[in-house]
mmCIF file of C-alpha atoms in Angstrom:
data_model
loop_
_atom_site.group_PDB
_atom_site.id
_atom_site.type_symbol
_atom_site.label_atom_id
_atom_site.label_comp_id
_atom_site.label_asym_id
_atom_site.label_seq_id
_atom_site.Cartn_x
_atom_site.Cartn_y
_atom_site.Cartn_z
ATOM 1 C CA UNK A 1 75.447 77.154 236.773
ATOM 2 C CA UNK A 2 75.817 73.391 236.758
ATOM 3 C CA UNK A 3 79.409 73.668 237.977
ATOM 4 C CA UNK A 4 78.262 75.886 240.848
ATOM 5 C CA UNK A 5 75.550 73.392 241.739
ATOM 6 C CA UNK A 6 77.802 70.326 241.808
ATOM 7 C CA UNK A 7 81.355 71.490 242.609
ATOM 8 C CA UNK A 8 83.062 72.397 245.859
ATOM 9 C CA UNK A 9 84.539 75.889 245.323
ATOM 10 C CA UNK A 10 87.671 75.386 247.454
ATOM 11 C CA UNK A 11 88.861 72.017 246.187
ATOM 12 C CA UNK A 12 87.270 71.701 242.751
ATOM 13 C CA UNK A 13 85.985 68.261 243.746
ATOM 14 C CA UNK A 14 82.344 67.287 243.559
ATOM 15 C CA UNK A 15 80.099 68.555 246.354
ATOM 16 C CA UNK A 16 77.669 66.591 248.535
ATOM 17 C CA UNK A 17 74.829 66.908 246.018
ATOM 18 C CA UNK A 18 76.950 65.418 243.208
ATOM 19 C CA UNK A 19 78.208 62.605 245.445
ATOM 20 C CA UNK A 20 74.674 61.722 246.534
ATOM 21 C CA UNK A 21 73.430 61.637 242.940
ATOM 22 C CA UNK A 22 76.303 59.475 241.696
ATOM 23 C CA UNK A 23 75.961 57.057 244.598
ATOM 24 C CA UNK A 24 72.222 56.703 244.067
ATOM 25 C CA UNK A 25 72.702 56.004 240.340
ATOM 26 C CA UNK A 26 75.491 53.501 240.970
ATOM 27 C CA UNK A 27 73.522 51.618 243.626
ATOM 28 C CA UNK A 28 70.379 51.550 241.488
ATOM 29 C CA UNK A 29 72.416 49.858 238.746
ATOM 30 C CA UNK A 30 74.115 47.483 241.212
ATOM 31 C CA UNK A 31 70.825 46.525 242.859
ATOM 32 C CA UNK A 32 69.430 45.713 239.401
ATOM 33 C CA UNK A 33 72.213 43.164 238.904
ATOM 34 C CA UNK A 34 75.122 45.433 238.068
ATOM 35 C CA UNK A 35 78.685 45.805 239.260
ATOM 36 C CA UNK A 36 79.773 46.411 242.862
ATOM 37 C CA UNK A 37 79.919 49.884 244.365
ATOM 38 C CA UNK A 38 82.396 50.985 246.997
ATOM 39 C CA UNK A 39 82.538 54.134 249.096
ATOM 40 C CA UNK A 40 85.489 55.686 250.891
ATOM 41 C CA UNK A 41 84.873 58.187 253.676
ATOM 42 C CA UNK A 42 87.924 60.236 254.639
ATOM 43 C CA UNK A 43 88.342 62.763 257.418
ATOM 44 C CA UNK A 44 91.271 65.164 257.790
ATOM 45 C CA UNK A 45 92.959 64.725 261.161
ATOM 46 C CA UNK A 46 93.917 67.825 263.133
ATOM 47 C CA UNK A 47 92.404 70.452 260.841
ATOM 48 C CA UNK A 48 90.914 72.417 263.740
ATOM 49 C CA UNK A 49 94.338 72.612 265.354
ATOM 50 C CA UNK A 50 95.883 73.872 262.089
ATOM 51 C CA UNK A 51 93.143 76.491 261.792
ATOM 52 C CA UNK A 52 93.532 77.570 265.434
ATOM 53 C CA UNK A 53 97.340 77.749 265.373
ATOM 54 C CA UNK A 54 98.049 78.941 261.834
ATOM 55 C CA UNK A 55 94.795 80.417 260.526
ATOM 56 C CA UNK A 56 92.141 79.328 258.094
ATOM 57 C CA UNK A 57 94.326 79.982 255.055
ATOM 58 C CA UNK A 58 96.693 77.278 256.322
ATOM 59 C CA UNK A 59 93.722 74.990 256.909
ATOM 60 C CA UNK A 60 92.532 75.642 253.365
ATOM 61 C CA UNK A 61 95.995 74.686 252.074
ATOM 62 C CA UNK A 62 95.741 71.397 253.989
ATOM 63 C CA UNK A 63 92.322 70.720 252.457
ATOM 64 C CA UNK A 64 93.623 71.550 248.986
ATOM 65 C CA UNK A 65 96.674 69.287 249.402
ATOM 66 C CA UNK A 66 94.493 66.413 250.575
ATOM 67 C CA UNK A 67 91.912 66.992 247.832
ATOM 68 C CA UNK A 68 94.632 67.021 245.167
ATOM 69 C CA UNK A 69 95.950 63.640 246.414
ATOM 70 C CA UNK A 70 92.411 62.256 246.392
ATOM 71 C CA UNK A 71 91.662 63.628 242.913
ATOM 72 C CA UNK A 72 94.818 62.096 241.407
ATOM 73 C CA UNK A 73 94.178 58.681 242.962
ATOM 74 C CA UNK A 74 90.519 58.636 241.924
ATOM 75 C CA UNK A 75 91.306 59.806 238.377
ATOM 76 C CA UNK A 76 93.117 56.503 237.872
ATOM 77 C CA UNK A 77 89.905 54.538 238.500
ATOM 78 C CA UNK A 78 87.170 54.498 235.846
ATOM 79 C CA UNK A 79 83.815 55.206 237.448
ATOM 80 C CA UNK A 80 85.277 57.097 240.401
ATOM 81 C CA UNK A 81 83.991 60.363 241.797
ATOM 82 C CA UNK A 82 85.714 62.269 244.597
ATOM 83 C CA UNK A 83 83.863 64.865 246.614
ATOM 84 C CA UNK A 84 84.212 67.134 249.586
ATOM 85 C CA UNK A 85 81.001 66.672 251.487
ATOM 86 C CA UNK A 86 81.594 69.182 254.246
ATOM 87 C CA UNK A 87 84.292 70.799 256.324
ATOM 88 C CA UNK A 88 87.140 68.300 256.506
ATOM 89 C CA UNK A 89 85.211 65.314 255.178
ATOM 90 C CA UNK A 90 85.652 63.703 251.788
ATOM 91 C CA UNK A 91 83.709 60.931 250.095
ATOM 92 C CA UNK A 92 84.734 58.819 247.130
ATOM 93 C CA UNK A 93 82.200 56.820 245.119
ATOM 94 C CA UNK A 94 83.740 53.964 243.159
ATOM 95 C CA UNK A 95 81.269 52.488 240.687
ATOM 96 C CA UNK A 96 82.258 49.046 239.439
ATOM 97 C CA UNK A 97 84.972 48.714 242.084
ATOM 98 C CA UNK A 98 85.172 46.001 244.731
ATOM 99 C CA UNK A 99 86.479 46.341 248.287
ATOM 100 C CA UNK A 100 90.063 45.338 247.508
ATOM 101 C CA UNK A 101 90.363 47.868 244.695
ATOM 102 C CA UNK A 102 88.849 50.555 246.944
ATOM 103 C CA UNK A 103 91.536 49.784 249.536
ATOM 104 C CA UNK A 104 94.169 50.244 246.841
ATOM 105 C CA UNK A 105 92.724 53.700 246.085
ATOM 106 C CA UNK A 106 93.073 54.706 249.734
ATOM 107 C CA UNK A 107 96.619 53.346 249.708
ATOM 108 C CA UNK A 108 97.404 55.495 246.687
ATOM 109 C CA UNK A 109 96.039 58.576 248.464
ATOM 110 C CA UNK A 110 98.091 57.872 251.585
ATOM 111 C CA UNK A 111 101.196 57.243 249.477
ATOM 112 C CA UNK A 112 100.764 60.644 247.804
ATOM 113 C CA UNK A 113 100.544 62.328 251.213
ATOM 114 C CA UNK A 114 103.342 60.310 252.849
ATOM 115 C CA UNK A 115 106.245 62.461 251.676
ATOM 116 C CA UNK A 116 104.801 65.748 252.875
ATOM 117 C CA UNK A 117 103.754 67.302 256.149
ATOM 118 C CA UNK A 118 100.375 65.538 255.957
ATOM 119 C CA UNK A 119 101.585 61.943 256.190
ATOM 120 C CA UNK A 120 98.905 61.090 258.754
ATOM 121 C CA UNK A 121 96.334 63.578 257.554
ATOM 122 C CA UNK A 122 93.552 61.130 256.751
ATOM 123 C CA UNK A 123 91.461 58.578 258.540
ATOM 124 C CA UNK A 124 89.617 56.441 255.993
ATOM 125 C CA UNK A 125 86.752 54.004 256.096
ATOM 126 C CA UNK A 126 85.713 51.811 253.189
ATOM 127 C CA UNK A 127 82.405 50.058 252.544
ATOM 128 C CA UNK A 128 81.573 47.939 249.533
ATOM 129 C CA UNK A 129 78.637 46.033 248.154
ATOM 130 C CA UNK A 130 81.150 43.374 247.095
ATOM 131 C CA UNK A 131 81.069 42.161 250.709
ATOM 132 C CA UNK A 132 77.319 41.490 250.764
ATOM 133 C CA UNK A 133 75.231 39.019 248.812
ATOM 134 C CA UNK A 134 74.409 40.191 245.290
ATOM 135 C CA UNK A 135 70.711 39.776 246.078
ATOM 136 C CA UNK A 136 70.916 42.136 249.083
ATOM 137 C CA UNK A 137 69.579 45.579 248.261
ATOM 138 C CA UNK A 138 71.920 48.255 249.599
ATOM 139 C CA UNK A 139 70.785 51.851 249.967
ATOM 140 C CA UNK A 140 73.011 54.912 249.702
ATOM 141 C CA UNK A 141 72.348 55.665 253.354
ATOM 142 C CA UNK A 142 73.474 52.168 254.419
ATOM 143 C CA UNK A 143 76.679 52.232 252.399
ATOM 144 C CA UNK A 144 77.582 55.721 253.616
ATOM 145 C CA UNK A 145 76.837 54.746 257.223
ATOM 146 C CA UNK A 146 79.041 51.646 256.973
ATOM 147 C CA UNK A 147 81.917 53.648 255.494
ATOM 148 C CA UNK A 148 81.464 56.429 258.051
ATOM 149 C CA UNK A 149 81.506 53.979 260.969
ATOM 150 C CA UNK A 150 84.667 52.373 259.580
ATOM 151 C CA UNK A 151 86.262 55.805 259.179
ATOM 152 C CA UNK A 152 85.516 56.702 262.803
ATOM 153 C CA UNK A 153 87.003 53.387 263.895
ATOM 154 C CA UNK A 154 90.204 54.258 262.002
ATOM 155 C CA UNK A 155 90.225 57.776 263.482
ATOM 156 C CA UNK A 156 89.736 56.601 267.086
ATOM 157 C CA UNK A 157 92.500 54.016 266.686
ATOM 158 C CA UNK A 158 94.865 56.512 265.032
ATOM 159 C CA UNK A 159 95.314 54.245 262.030
ATOM 160 C CA UNK A 160 96.997 55.373 258.818
ATOM 161 C CA UNK A 161 95.513 52.354 257.040
ATOM 162 C CA UNK A 162 91.813 52.367 256.166
ATOM 163 C CA UNK A 163 89.285 50.275 258.017
ATOM 164 C CA UNK A 164 87.055 48.101 255.822
ATOM 165 C CA UNK A 165 83.482 47.795 257.042
ATOM 166 C CA UNK A 166 82.429 44.176 257.338
ATOM 167 C CA UNK A 167 85.967 42.796 257.234
ATOM 168 C CA UNK A 168 88.050 44.704 259.823
#
């Protein structure tokens, strides 16, 4: 039952509920004087076109390929949680990870996708509490919004590299 409540059935990644819970816990600890927290928002480019031209099974294969690349990259980072939060959107919570390390995670994901047909599959935005004063309280909603805005900036510009909120 717990797996059904917290896991995305297609990808095996965490679902939105699990991501929200982990982010809230991580930020509570950070706001009490703990380690930085970073969030990566990633959106699959062109999934609607794949679905329209090749069918939803092909779209599901794209999502699975992307989720596998994300899962491998995040598994190399202690305190990381990767989730599919809806449709073609993924979110990674990196507890104890600063902005530069979060950028390296996105680089690892893109490197894993580079050799296949999905080389430009993701637009990523990164937000991190390491870029704000330690005394500033950051809410889950704020951090997600910053990462989401950065991700949309990357998507609109057609960038393969992630955009870092507050720096780029």
